[in-house]
């Protein structure tokens, strides 16, 4: 053990990804691999609770655009095209036209990103007169589970694995949560969540959020059958981090057993999320991994 060469965890992770994702993604893998190894590109989640009217024009002058409104426009165009095509088929086949084929993206969420290929960095967030920061820098893809959750006015929402808090903050930006329960088993990460809430959210809104540090697998024993919407954003291999950073890397040899047990942990968290939901509720399961064992297999 003392004389064997030490293989970096990032190299082990990349070798694992080349072996498994190369088979899974085929010809797509080289471009995905390059993206994983590129510098992280952030989006700026606009803070609706801050006096930040100056931020959108400031960012638009730098050629940043709101990816949520862009996606909404594309979805509407796709819906119109799909509906027209189905109407034509219905006329030919004598069938009725089906309802909208994809959900509309309607939200108060605004997240600005720079165009593809533009690696401009956002300035640090600034406080308004009340001390609330004007935007939160996050991986823009992290918004997708929040948008998919499609929170409706007055919904009781559970974020089962909430820390460090980007998705929790995005859920609050909708302005629709009747109550938001933000839970994470890690007390240190929960402290980070508290810091984000105090930096971005006024007290009267924070009072509608309950932050807890239960083991998410046991949540149904705390408040089972309660929530209209449940977000289960589970611990995973965090592929970009694993491929680029040695610190806290789950591919370290001492964490092999923990990594192998991830799908079981994810399944247990997903089941707990289902049991926390009331009848007729909606649940989103998400990871930041490309691994089918952590995604499709868990859901199946």
Tab-separated table of C-alpha atoms in Angstrom, residues 17-292:
chain	number	residue	atom	x	y	z
A	17	UNK	CA	-17.098	7.272	-17.224
A	18	UNK	CA	-15.207	6.364	-20.422
A	19	UNK	CA	-16.027	2.704	-19.871
A	20	UNK	CA	-19.698	3.001	-18.901
A	21	UNK	CA	-20.901	6.223	-20.542
A	22	UNK	CA	-19.003	5.466	-23.738
A	23	UNK	CA	-21.201	2.386	-24.153
A	24	UNK	CA	-24.363	4.126	-22.962
A	25	UNK	CA	-24.058	7.337	-25.025
A	26	UNK	CA	-22.113	6.056	-28.019
A	27	UNK	CA	-21.155	8.829	-30.455
A	28	UNK	CA	-22.500	11.494	-28.074
A	29	UNK	CA	-19.958	10.645	-25.383
A	30	UNK	CA	-16.923	12.612	-26.749
A	31	UNK	CA	-18.833	15.911	-26.722
A	32	UNK	CA	-20.406	15.139	-23.325
A	33	UNK	CA	-16.945	14.241	-21.986
A	34	UNK	CA	-15.555	17.559	-23.190
A	35	UNK	CA	-18.430	19.386	-21.507
A	36	UNK	CA	-17.790	17.578	-18.195
A	37	UNK	CA	-14.141	18.640	-18.265
A	38	UNK	CA	-14.830	22.269	-19.185
A	39	UNK	CA	-14.928	25.033	-16.611
A	40	UNK	CA	-18.303	25.225	-14.882
A	41	UNK	CA	-20.601	27.789	-16.524
A	42	UNK	CA	-23.053	29.491	-14.184
A	43	UNK	CA	-26.446	31.059	-14.591
A	44	UNK	CA	-27.638	34.044	-12.544
A	45	UNK	CA	-30.950	33.273	-10.800
A	46	UNK	CA	-32.657	36.646	-10.346
A	47	UNK	CA	-33.814	37.272	-6.780
A	48	UNK	CA	-37.434	38.419	-6.939
A	49	UNK	CA	-37.322	39.432	-3.271
A	50	UNK	CA	-34.572	42.023	-3.809
A	51	UNK	CA	-34.812	45.457	-5.400
A	52	UNK	CA	-33.125	44.194	-8.567
A	53	UNK	CA	-34.941	45.926	-11.441
A	54	UNK	CA	-31.578	47.202	-12.680
A	55	UNK	CA	-30.149	43.691	-13.105
A	56	UNK	CA	-31.934	42.438	-16.286
A	57	UNK	CA	-30.970	45.460	-18.445
A	58	UNK	CA	-27.439	45.332	-17.018
A	59	UNK	CA	-27.056	41.673	-17.971
A	60	UNK	CA	-28.755	42.097	-21.343
A	61	UNK	CA	-26.164	44.755	-22.223
A	62	UNK	CA	-23.576	42.002	-21.741
A	63	UNK	CA	-25.562	39.741	-24.144
A	64	UNK	CA	-26.934	37.505	-21.374
A	65	UNK	CA	-30.457	36.163	-21.909
A	66	UNK	CA	-33.147	34.652	-19.687
A	67	UNK	CA	-33.068	30.947	-20.474
A	68	UNK	CA	-36.495	30.316	-18.875
A	69	UNK	CA	-38.361	32.757	-21.136
A	70	UNK	CA	-36.414	31.456	-24.157
A	71	UNK	CA	-37.374	27.883	-23.294
A	72	UNK	CA	-40.999	28.947	-22.805
A	73	UNK	CA	-41.101	30.554	-26.248
A	74	UNK	CA	-39.585	27.451	-27.857
A	75	UNK	CA	-42.082	25.233	-26.036
A	76	UNK	CA	-45.011	27.325	-27.308
A	77	UNK	CA	-43.644	27.211	-30.876
A	78	UNK	CA	-43.226	23.445	-30.604
A	79	UNK	CA	-46.751	23.080	-29.215
A	80	UNK	CA	-48.234	25.123	-32.059
A	81	UNK	CA	-46.335	23.086	-34.640
A	82	UNK	CA	-47.231	19.774	-32.980
A	83	UNK	CA	-50.887	20.786	-32.597
A	84	UNK	CA	-51.078	21.846	-36.255
A	85	UNK	CA	-49.523	18.547	-37.342
A	86	UNK	CA	-51.927	16.557	-35.178
A	87	UNK	CA	-54.887	18.574	-36.449
A	88	UNK	CA	-53.873	17.730	-39.992
A	89	UNK	CA	-53.586	14.053	-39.110
A	90	UNK	CA	-56.944	14.237	-37.308
A	91	UNK	CA	-58.608	15.615	-40.450
A	92	UNK	CA	-57.078	12.832	-42.493
A	93	UNK	CA	-57.883	10.052	-40.050
A	94	UNK	CA	-61.141	11.384	-38.584
A	95	UNK	CA	-59.715	11.466	-35.043
A	96	UNK	CA	-59.996	14.194	-32.428
A	97	UNK	CA	-57.029	16.405	-31.639
A	98	UNK	CA	-55.332	15.534	-28.341
A	99	UNK	CA	-54.596	18.087	-25.606
A	100	UNK	CA	-51.308	20.012	-25.498
A	101	UNK	CA	-48.397	17.646	-26.013
A	102	UNK	CA	-45.982	19.281	-23.593
A	103	UNK	CA	-46.426	21.325	-20.423
A	104	UNK	CA	-46.016	25.070	-20.694
A	105	UNK	CA	-43.198	26.672	-18.752
A	106	UNK	CA	-44.861	29.380	-16.707
A	107	UNK	CA	-42.956	30.780	-13.793
A	108	UNK	CA	-41.659	33.929	-12.172
A	109	UNK	CA	-38.231	32.320	-12.283
A	110	UNK	CA	-35.654	34.226	-14.334
A	111	UNK	CA	-32.159	32.883	-14.880
A	112	UNK	CA	-29.666	34.681	-17.115
A	113	UNK	CA	-26.886	32.898	-18.993
A	114	UNK	CA	-24.312	33.982	-21.537
A	115	UNK	CA	-24.481	32.525	-25.077
A	116	UNK	CA	-22.860	29.214	-25.915
A	117	UNK	CA	-19.124	29.697	-26.262
A	118	UNK	CA	-19.151	32.907	-24.184
A	119	UNK	CA	-17.235	32.251	-20.946
A	120	UNK	CA	-17.814	35.702	-19.446
A	121	UNK	CA	-18.097	35.549	-15.663
A	122	UNK	CA	-20.895	37.233	-13.755
A	123	UNK	CA	-19.936	39.937	-11.278
A	124	UNK	CA	-20.418	38.997	-7.603
A	125	UNK	CA	-23.967	39.458	-6.306
A	126	UNK	CA	-24.671	42.813	-4.643
A	127	UNK	CA	-26.999	43.617	-1.721
A	128	UNK	CA	-29.960	45.989	-2.053
A	129	UNK	CA	-30.932	48.581	0.564
A	130	UNK	CA	-32.350	45.815	2.810
A	131	UNK	CA	-29.266	43.632	2.444
A	132	UNK	CA	-30.802	41.038	0.086
A	133	UNK	CA	-28.490	39.902	-2.726
A	134	UNK	CA	-29.689	40.572	-6.275
A	135	UNK	CA	-28.958	37.164	-7.845
A	136	UNK	CA	-27.694	33.694	-7.026
A	137	UNK	CA	-25.074	31.977	-9.188
A	138	UNK	CA	-25.881	28.327	-9.879
A	139	UNK	CA	-25.628	25.649	-12.535
A	140	UNK	CA	-28.547	26.590	-14.780
A	141	UNK	CA	-29.421	22.904	-15.333
A	142	UNK	CA	-30.339	22.760	-11.629
A	143	UNK	CA	-33.454	24.771	-12.495
A	144	UNK	CA	-34.883	21.986	-14.630
A	145	UNK	CA	-36.198	19.861	-11.716
A	146	UNK	CA	-37.797	22.973	-10.177
A	147	UNK	CA	-39.532	23.890	-13.442
A	148	UNK	CA	-40.635	20.287	-13.941
A	149	UNK	CA	-42.199	20.277	-10.464
A	150	UNK	CA	-44.689	22.889	-11.757
A	151	UNK	CA	-45.633	24.343	-8.350
A	152	UNK	CA	-49.192	25.704	-8.160
A	153	UNK	CA	-50.541	28.439	-5.830
A	154	UNK	CA	-50.741	27.274	-2.222
A	155	UNK	CA	-48.931	23.965	-2.778
A	156	UNK	CA	-47.235	22.321	0.182
A	157	UNK	CA	-43.779	21.481	-1.203
A	158	UNK	CA	-41.082	19.153	0.135
A	159	UNK	CA	-37.437	19.459	-0.938
A	160	UNK	CA	-36.192	16.208	0.583
A	161	UNK	CA	-32.427	16.666	-0.042
A	162	UNK	CA	-32.325	20.451	-0.065
A	163	UNK	CA	-28.790	21.599	0.813
A	164	UNK	CA	-26.843	23.575	-0.212
A	165	UNK	CA	-30.020	25.411	-1.223
A	166	UNK	CA	-30.071	26.513	-4.871
A	167	UNK	CA	-33.215	24.547	-5.747
A	168	UNK	CA	-34.891	25.611	-2.479
A	169	UNK	CA	-34.233	29.251	-3.370
A	170	UNK	CA	-35.557	28.670	-6.898
A	171	UNK	CA	-38.746	27.111	-5.488
A	172	UNK	CA	-39.292	30.236	-3.369
A	173	UNK	CA	-38.776	32.454	-6.434
A	174	UNK	CA	-41.999	31.053	-7.921
A	175	UNK	CA	-43.930	32.851	-5.156
A	176	UNK	CA	-46.416	29.967	-5.151
A	177	UNK	CA	-45.434	27.740	-2.212
A	178	UNK	CA	-48.036	27.704	0.558
A	179	UNK	CA	-45.416	26.013	2.717
A	180	UNK	CA	-41.940	24.729	1.856
A	181	UNK	CA	-40.191	21.994	3.865
A	182	UNK	CA	-36.444	21.953	3.157
A	183	UNK	CA	-34.646	18.931	4.594
A	184	UNK	CA	-31.091	17.621	4.440
A	185	UNK	CA	-29.439	14.935	6.554
A	186	UNK	CA	-26.165	16.907	6.776
A	187	UNK	CA	-26.204	19.508	9.553
A	188	UNK	CA	-23.209	21.360	8.062
A	189	UNK	CA	-24.917	21.590	4.670
A	190	UNK	CA	-28.130	22.697	6.375
A	191	UNK	CA	-26.176	25.602	7.890
A	192	UNK	CA	-25.241	26.627	4.348
A	193	UNK	CA	-28.940	26.472	3.421
A	194	UNK	CA	-29.794	28.789	6.335
A	195	UNK	CA	-27.119	31.239	5.143
A	196	UNK	CA	-28.579	31.325	1.631
A	197	UNK	CA	-32.112	31.910	2.944
A	198	UNK	CA	-30.920	34.809	5.137
A	199	UNK	CA	-28.953	36.352	2.247
A	200	UNK	CA	-31.763	36.179	-0.321
A	201	UNK	CA	-35.152	35.847	1.378
A	202	UNK	CA	-37.007	38.334	3.641
A	203	UNK	CA	-38.065	37.155	7.084
A	204	UNK	CA	-41.794	36.983	6.323
A	205	UNK	CA	-41.066	34.513	3.510
A	206	UNK	CA	-38.481	32.571	5.536
A	207	UNK	CA	-41.209	32.006	8.112
A	208	UNK	CA	-43.066	29.870	5.538
A	209	UNK	CA	-40.017	27.575	5.245
A	210	UNK	CA	-39.214	24.799	7.721
A	211	UNK	CA	-35.588	23.647	7.611
A	212	UNK	CA	-34.833	20.228	9.130
A	213	UNK	CA	-31.969	17.706	9.263
A	214	UNK	CA	-33.772	14.356	9.296
A	215	UNK	CA	-32.552	11.290	7.449
A	216	UNK	CA	-34.668	11.673	4.309
A	217	UNK	CA	-35.265	7.915	4.184
A	218	UNK	CA	-37.392	8.228	7.321
A	219	UNK	CA	-39.396	11.264	6.239
A	220	UNK	CA	-42.696	9.376	5.943
A	221	UNK	CA	-42.477	8.785	9.716
A	222	UNK	CA	-42.351	12.570	10.218
A	223	UNK	CA	-45.026	13.878	7.826
A	224	UNK	CA	-46.314	11.149	5.566
A	225	UNK	CA	-48.991	11.799	2.927
A	226	UNK	CA	-48.777	15.584	3.325
A	227	UNK	CA	-47.312	17.303	0.257
A	228	UNK	CA	-48.694	18.361	-3.127
A	229	UNK	CA	-45.213	18.494	-4.708
A	230	UNK	CA	-42.063	16.609	-3.734
A	231	UNK	CA	-38.547	17.163	-5.072
A	232	UNK	CA	-36.139	14.256	-4.519
A	233	UNK	CA	-32.757	15.542	-5.738
A	234	UNK	CA	-30.649	12.677	-4.444
A	235	UNK	CA	-26.948	12.343	-3.565
A	236	UNK	CA	-25.127	10.898	-6.575
A	237	UNK	CA	-21.700	10.607	-8.193
A	238	UNK	CA	-21.866	14.323	-9.185
A	239	UNK	CA	-20.086	13.565	-12.436
A	240	UNK	CA	-18.568	16.988	-13.181
A	241	UNK	CA	-17.145	17.295	-9.663
A	242	UNK	CA	-15.849	13.707	-9.765
A	243	UNK	CA	-14.066	14.282	-13.072
A	244	UNK	CA	-12.423	17.591	-12.134
A	245	UNK	CA	-11.879	17.922	-8.353
A	246	UNK	CA	-9.994	15.742	-5.887
A	247	UNK	CA	-11.602	17.280	-2.803
A	248	UNK	CA	-14.436	15.146	-1.397
A	249	UNK	CA	-14.370	12.941	-4.511
A	250	UNK	CA	-16.660	9.912	-4.239
A	251	UNK	CA	-14.294	7.913	-6.498
A	252	UNK	CA	-11.626	7.967	-3.779
A	253	UNK	CA	-10.771	4.363	-2.945
A	254	UNK	CA	-11.894	4.829	0.660
A	255	UNK	CA	-15.405	5.705	-0.593
A	256	UNK	CA	-15.823	2.702	-2.920
A	257	UNK	CA	-18.483	1.025	-0.763
A	258	UNK	CA	-20.375	4.305	-0.371
A	259	UNK	CA	-20.384	4.779	-4.147
A	260	UNK	CA	-21.563	1.229	-4.781
A	261	UNK	CA	-24.460	1.706	-2.349
A	262	UNK	CA	-25.682	4.945	-3.977
A	263	UNK	CA	-28.486	3.364	-6.070
A	264	UNK	CA	-29.925	1.704	-2.948
A	265	UNK	CA	-29.789	4.999	-1.026
A	266	UNK	CA	-31.421	6.775	-3.975
A	267	UNK	CA	-34.184	4.173	-4.152
A	268	UNK	CA	-34.872	4.522	-0.426
A	269	UNK	CA	-35.059	8.326	-0.719
A	270	UNK	CA	-37.388	8.094	-3.714
A	271	UNK	CA	-39.694	5.711	-1.844
A	272	UNK	CA	-39.709	8.054	1.169
A	273	UNK	CA	-40.610	10.943	-1.146
A	274	UNK	CA	-43.505	8.962	-2.611
A	275	UNK	CA	-44.793	8.147	0.878
A	276	UNK	CA	-44.502	11.829	1.866
A	277	UNK	CA	-46.809	12.834	-1.002
A	278	UNK	CA	-50.571	13.009	-0.691
A	279	UNK	CA	-52.796	11.183	-3.230
A	280	UNK	CA	-52.708	12.955	-6.600
A	281	UNK	CA	-49.414	14.700	-5.832
A	282	UNK	CA	-46.492	15.107	-8.234
A	283	UNK	CA	-42.890	14.102	-7.581
A	284	UNK	CA	-39.659	14.865	-9.441
A	285	UNK	CA	-36.626	12.599	-9.015
A	286	UNK	CA	-33.337	14.109	-10.169
A	287	UNK	CA	-29.577	13.579	-10.074
A	288	UNK	CA	-26.518	15.347	-11.486
A	289	UNK	CA	-25.191	12.082	-12.917
A	290	UNK	CA	-25.454	10.470	-16.356
A	291	UNK	CA	-25.384	6.954	-14.865
A	292	UNK	CA	-28.433	4.833	-15.862
